[in-house]
Amino acid sequence: MSTDSTTVVIIIGGGLGGLALAQLLLQNSSSIKVLVFERDKDENSREQGYCIGLDSMGLDVLTQIRVLDNLLRDESDAVYTLSFFRLVNKYLQKIIDFNAKDNKLVDREDLRQALLTNIDVQWNKRFISYKIDDDGVEAYFEDGTSVRGTILIGCDGTKSIVRTQLIPEFQRNDLRIINIGGTAEQNASLKKIQELTKQSLVRVFGKQGHTLLILPYRQSWIWALSWPEKETHEETNITSLTIIEKARQYFNNDEIIRLIESSSPSTCIGPYRLYSAACLRQNPFPNNSRVTLLGDAAHPMTTHAGKGANTAFADAFDLANLILNPSSSTLSEYEQKMFKRGFTAVQMSLFSTNMIHSIGWRASFRNCIFFIMRYTRVLINLISIPFRFYKKKPD
């Protein structure tokens, strides 16, 4: 990247990661030109999902983006703080709680709208290829146009076209798991669900690898049902009645059935298949001086560890620092750091996905481990009571 002329950054993809990168660049430099290209016809042409979980890594980045100050303030209704990740069985009996460490849920659409502030996204621009020469990189689009820049960043998601050209051998693996989500208004008659979801994200283990995620948000419950595929392309035959029947067959719990029944079909997202990168041990990025990747384009992963958006924001932060201070590090150093962080998250996500969809003896072993963990905690707490009492006793 040139340090003595205007740097033109081409961002392919107007998702959360690409927009975070654009904001970090624009708020810290008036001399960098940022061009964002998005395949969607406009900002409202595609469903963006419900909300995303933010851990400390993601929050540390977002709090440095000035246009998000109002959105992320404590009193904002777009942000919800979690206290626990809670695992329960199909009878809605608690198995174990994990401290959520004040992870937050943020409305995905509200976050995207805030990140779009002052960003002149060029919509309906389908990227098809790039060409590198001595002076820069040229991006080509389906409508016959092209644009020239200093560096091109692929932020175009799990099916990245940029990645296909940059790393042709890179593959996404079909995990043969189907996922569908929906929302329902919170209902006081669903007493167990209401109690379990107080400031908690709840994972319900059903039969034969079926699992249900329930989380509270504003006045609604968001749910996501997923299961291992039994028939080829099973997702093509899913209807609302099919989902209700699955709730009956694999959970057989009245409150879960009523939760699914009360969901409006218009709020449902999916069904869709889950894909993931393999757990690579070696950095696949080719040390290209003009083109690199960010977020899901670089390390596609499942949603089950809540790492996707957070690693994308961390990628955006590191890449912005490199572009703003080109003498401080190199693109290959960014890619090595991004690779280690991203593929650690891929591994964690795959482990979580396989664990929650376990079948047979693996599911029994999983439940046994959680049982041991739970009662080990109880035993430790009982043993520590006299020591806590002794410490409080006055001299």
PDB file of C-alpha atoms in Angstrom, residues 259-359:
ATOM      1  CA  LEU A 259     -44.155 -21.738  21.905  1.00  0.00           C
ATOM      2  CA  ILE A 260     -43.739 -23.035  18.342  1.00  0.00           C
ATOM      3  CA  GLU A 261     -47.480 -22.939  17.652  1.00  0.00           C
ATOM      4  CA  SER A 262     -47.713 -19.294  18.754  1.00  0.00           C
ATOM      5  CA  SER A 263     -45.004 -18.166  16.331  1.00  0.00           C
ATOM      6  CA  SER A 264     -46.098 -16.252  13.258  1.00  0.00           C
ATOM      7  CA  PRO A 265     -44.872 -17.864   9.995  1.00  0.00           C
ATOM      8  CA  SER A 266     -43.950 -14.379   8.777  1.00  0.00           C
ATOM      9  CA  THR A 267     -41.229 -14.125  11.461  1.00  0.00           C
ATOM     10  CA  CYS A 268     -39.560 -17.416  10.565  1.00  0.00           C
ATOM     11  CA  ILE A 269     -36.082 -17.547   9.028  1.00  0.00           C
ATOM     12  CA  GLY A 270     -35.068 -20.687   7.153  1.00  0.00           C
ATOM     13  CA  PRO A 271     -34.962 -23.567   6.980  1.00  0.00           C
ATOM     14  CA  TYR A 272     -31.334 -23.576   5.876  1.00  0.00           C
ATOM     15  CA  ARG A 273     -28.355 -25.890   6.028  1.00  0.00           C
ATOM     16  CA  LEU A 274     -25.305 -25.323   8.206  1.00  0.00           C
ATOM     17  CA  TYR A 275     -21.840 -25.122   6.657  1.00  0.00           C
ATOM     18  CA  SER A 276     -18.393 -24.645   8.142  1.00  0.00           C
ATOM     19  CA  ALA A 277     -14.775 -24.411   7.127  1.00  0.00           C
ATOM     20  CA  ALA A 278     -12.605 -27.334   8.142  1.00  0.00           C
ATOM     21  CA  CYS A 279     -10.412 -26.938  11.238  1.00  0.00           C
ATOM     22  CA  LEU A 280      -7.266 -25.936   9.361  1.00  0.00           C
ATOM     23  CA  ARG A 281      -3.861 -26.177  11.015  1.00  0.00           C
ATOM     24  CA  GLN A 282      -1.968 -24.295   8.318  1.00  0.00           C
ATOM     25  CA  ASN A 283      -2.610 -20.728   7.191  1.00  0.00           C
ATOM     26  CA  PRO A 284      -4.299 -20.955   3.749  1.00  0.00           C
ATOM     27  CA  PHE A 285      -3.965 -17.282   2.860  1.00  0.00           C
ATOM     28  CA  PRO A 286      -1.538 -16.715  -0.041  1.00  0.00           C
ATOM     29  CA  ASN A 287       0.142 -13.518   1.225  1.00  0.00           C
ATOM     30  CA  ASN A 288      -1.346 -11.435  -1.565  1.00  0.00           C
ATOM     31  CA  SER A 289      -0.336  -7.781  -1.176  1.00  0.00           C
ATOM     32  CA  ARG A 290      -3.538  -6.393  -2.719  1.00  0.00           C
ATOM     33  CA  VAL A 291      -6.398  -8.710  -1.700  1.00  0.00           C
ATOM     34  CA  THR A 292      -7.431 -10.193   1.637  1.00  0.00           C
ATOM     35  CA  LEU A 293     -10.508 -11.432   3.491  1.00  0.00           C
ATOM     36  CA  LEU A 294     -12.451 -10.629   6.637  1.00  0.00           C
ATOM     37  CA  GLY A 295     -15.051 -12.422   8.775  1.00  0.00           C
ATOM     38  CA  ASP A 296     -17.102 -15.280   7.299  1.00  0.00           C
ATOM     39  CA  ALA A 297     -15.392 -14.837   3.941  1.00  0.00           C
ATOM     40  CA  ALA A 298     -12.136 -15.884   5.635  1.00  0.00           C
ATOM     41  CA  HIS A 299     -13.343 -18.370   8.239  1.00  0.00           C
ATOM     42  CA  PRO A 300     -16.982 -19.493   7.807  1.00  0.00           C
ATOM     43  CA  MET A 301     -18.312 -21.120  10.966  1.00  0.00           C
ATOM     44  CA  THR A 302     -21.551 -22.232  12.598  1.00  0.00           C
ATOM     45  CA  THR A 303     -23.482 -19.995  14.972  1.00  0.00           C
ATOM     46  CA  HIS A 304     -23.346 -22.328  17.973  1.00  0.00           C
ATOM     47  CA  ALA A 305     -20.435 -20.732  19.818  1.00  0.00           C
ATOM     48  CA  GLY A 306     -21.526 -17.148  19.099  1.00  0.00           C
ATOM     49  CA  LYS A 307     -18.148 -16.288  17.557  1.00  0.00           C
ATOM     50  CA  GLY A 308     -18.927 -15.327  13.945  1.00  0.00           C
ATOM     51  CA  ALA A 309     -19.715 -11.623  14.240  1.00  0.00           C
ATOM     52  CA  ASN A 310     -17.229 -11.120  17.086  1.00  0.00           C
ATOM     53  CA  THR A 311     -14.289 -12.482  15.085  1.00  0.00           C
ATOM     54  CA  ALA A 312     -15.391 -10.380  12.090  1.00  0.00           C
ATOM     55  CA  PHE A 313     -15.289  -7.220  14.224  1.00  0.00           C
ATOM     56  CA  ALA A 314     -11.839  -8.162  15.569  1.00  0.00           C
ATOM     57  CA  ASP A 315     -10.659  -8.755  11.979  1.00  0.00           C
ATOM     58  CA  ALA A 316     -12.017  -5.339  10.987  1.00  0.00           C
ATOM     59  CA  PHE A 317     -10.171  -3.649  13.851  1.00  0.00           C
ATOM     60  CA  ASP A 318      -6.817  -5.257  13.029  1.00  0.00           C
ATOM     61  CA  LEU A 319      -7.156  -4.631   9.307  1.00  0.00           C
ATOM     62  CA  ALA A 320      -8.159  -0.997   9.852  1.00  0.00           C
ATOM     63  CA  ASN A 321      -5.057  -0.474  12.012  1.00  0.00           C
ATOM     64  CA  LEU A 322      -2.883  -1.914   9.252  1.00  0.00           C
ATOM     65  CA  ILE A 323      -4.411   0.280   6.539  1.00  0.00           C
ATOM     66  CA  LEU A 324      -4.229   3.381   8.728  1.00  0.00           C
ATOM     67  CA  ASN A 325      -0.637   2.631   9.783  1.00  0.00           C
ATOM     68  CA  PRO A 326       0.921   0.687   6.909  1.00  0.00           C
ATOM     69  CA  SER A 327       4.417   0.874   8.380  1.00  0.00           C
ATOM     70  CA  SER A 328       3.351  -0.834  11.621  1.00  0.00           C
ATOM     71  CA  SER A 329       2.719  -4.301  10.131  1.00  0.00           C
ATOM     72  CA  THR A 330       2.162  -6.195   6.893  1.00  0.00           C
ATOM     73  CA  LEU A 331      -0.860  -7.831   5.309  1.00  0.00           C
ATOM     74  CA  SER A 332       0.670 -11.258   5.911  1.00  0.00           C
ATOM     75  CA  GLU A 333       0.940 -10.449   9.639  1.00  0.00           C
ATOM     76  CA  TYR A 334      -2.737  -9.471   9.700  1.00  0.00           C
ATOM     77  CA  GLU A 335      -3.657 -12.710   7.927  1.00  0.00           C
ATOM     78  CA  GLN A 336      -1.641 -14.844  10.332  1.00  0.00           C
ATOM     79  CA  LYS A 337      -3.319 -13.212  13.335  1.00  0.00           C
ATOM     80  CA  MET A 338      -6.732 -13.440  11.674  1.00  0.00           C
ATOM     81  CA  PHE A 339      -6.118 -17.099  10.802  1.00  0.00           C
ATOM     82  CA  LYS A 340      -5.249 -18.080  14.378  1.00  0.00           C
ATOM     83  CA  ARG A 341      -8.212 -16.225  15.844  1.00  0.00           C
ATOM     84  CA  GLY A 342     -10.679 -17.244  13.140  1.00  0.00           C
ATOM     85  CA  PHE A 343      -9.868 -20.932  12.981  1.00  0.00           C
ATOM     86  CA  THR A 344      -9.777 -21.240  16.762  1.00  0.00           C
ATOM     87  CA  ALA A 345     -13.363 -19.933  16.592  1.00  0.00           C
ATOM     88  CA  VAL A 346     -14.181 -22.378  13.762  1.00  0.00           C
ATOM     89  CA  GLN A 347     -12.979 -25.254  15.951  1.00  0.00           C
ATOM     90  CA  MET A 348     -14.971 -24.033  18.973  1.00  0.00           C
ATOM     91  CA  SER A 349     -18.078 -23.605  16.841  1.00  0.00           C
ATOM     92  CA  LEU A 350     -17.802 -27.083  15.292  1.00  0.00           C
ATOM     93  CA  PHE A 351     -17.310 -28.622  18.728  1.00  0.00           C
ATOM     94  CA  SER A 352     -20.441 -26.856  20.003  1.00  0.00           C
ATOM     95  CA  THR A 353     -22.456 -27.883  16.953  1.00  0.00           C
ATOM     96  CA  ASN A 354     -21.452 -31.535  17.249  1.00  0.00           C
ATOM     97  CA  MET A 355     -22.013 -31.556  21.002  1.00  0.00           C
ATOM     98  CA  ILE A 356     -25.544 -30.146  20.984  1.00  0.00           C
ATOM     99  CA  HIS A 357     -26.626 -32.452  18.125  1.00  0.00           C
ATOM    100  CA  SER A 358     -25.190 -35.619  19.677  1.00  0.00           C
ATOM    101  CA  ILE A 359     -27.117 -38.875  19.244  1.00  0.00           C
TER     102      ILE A 359
END
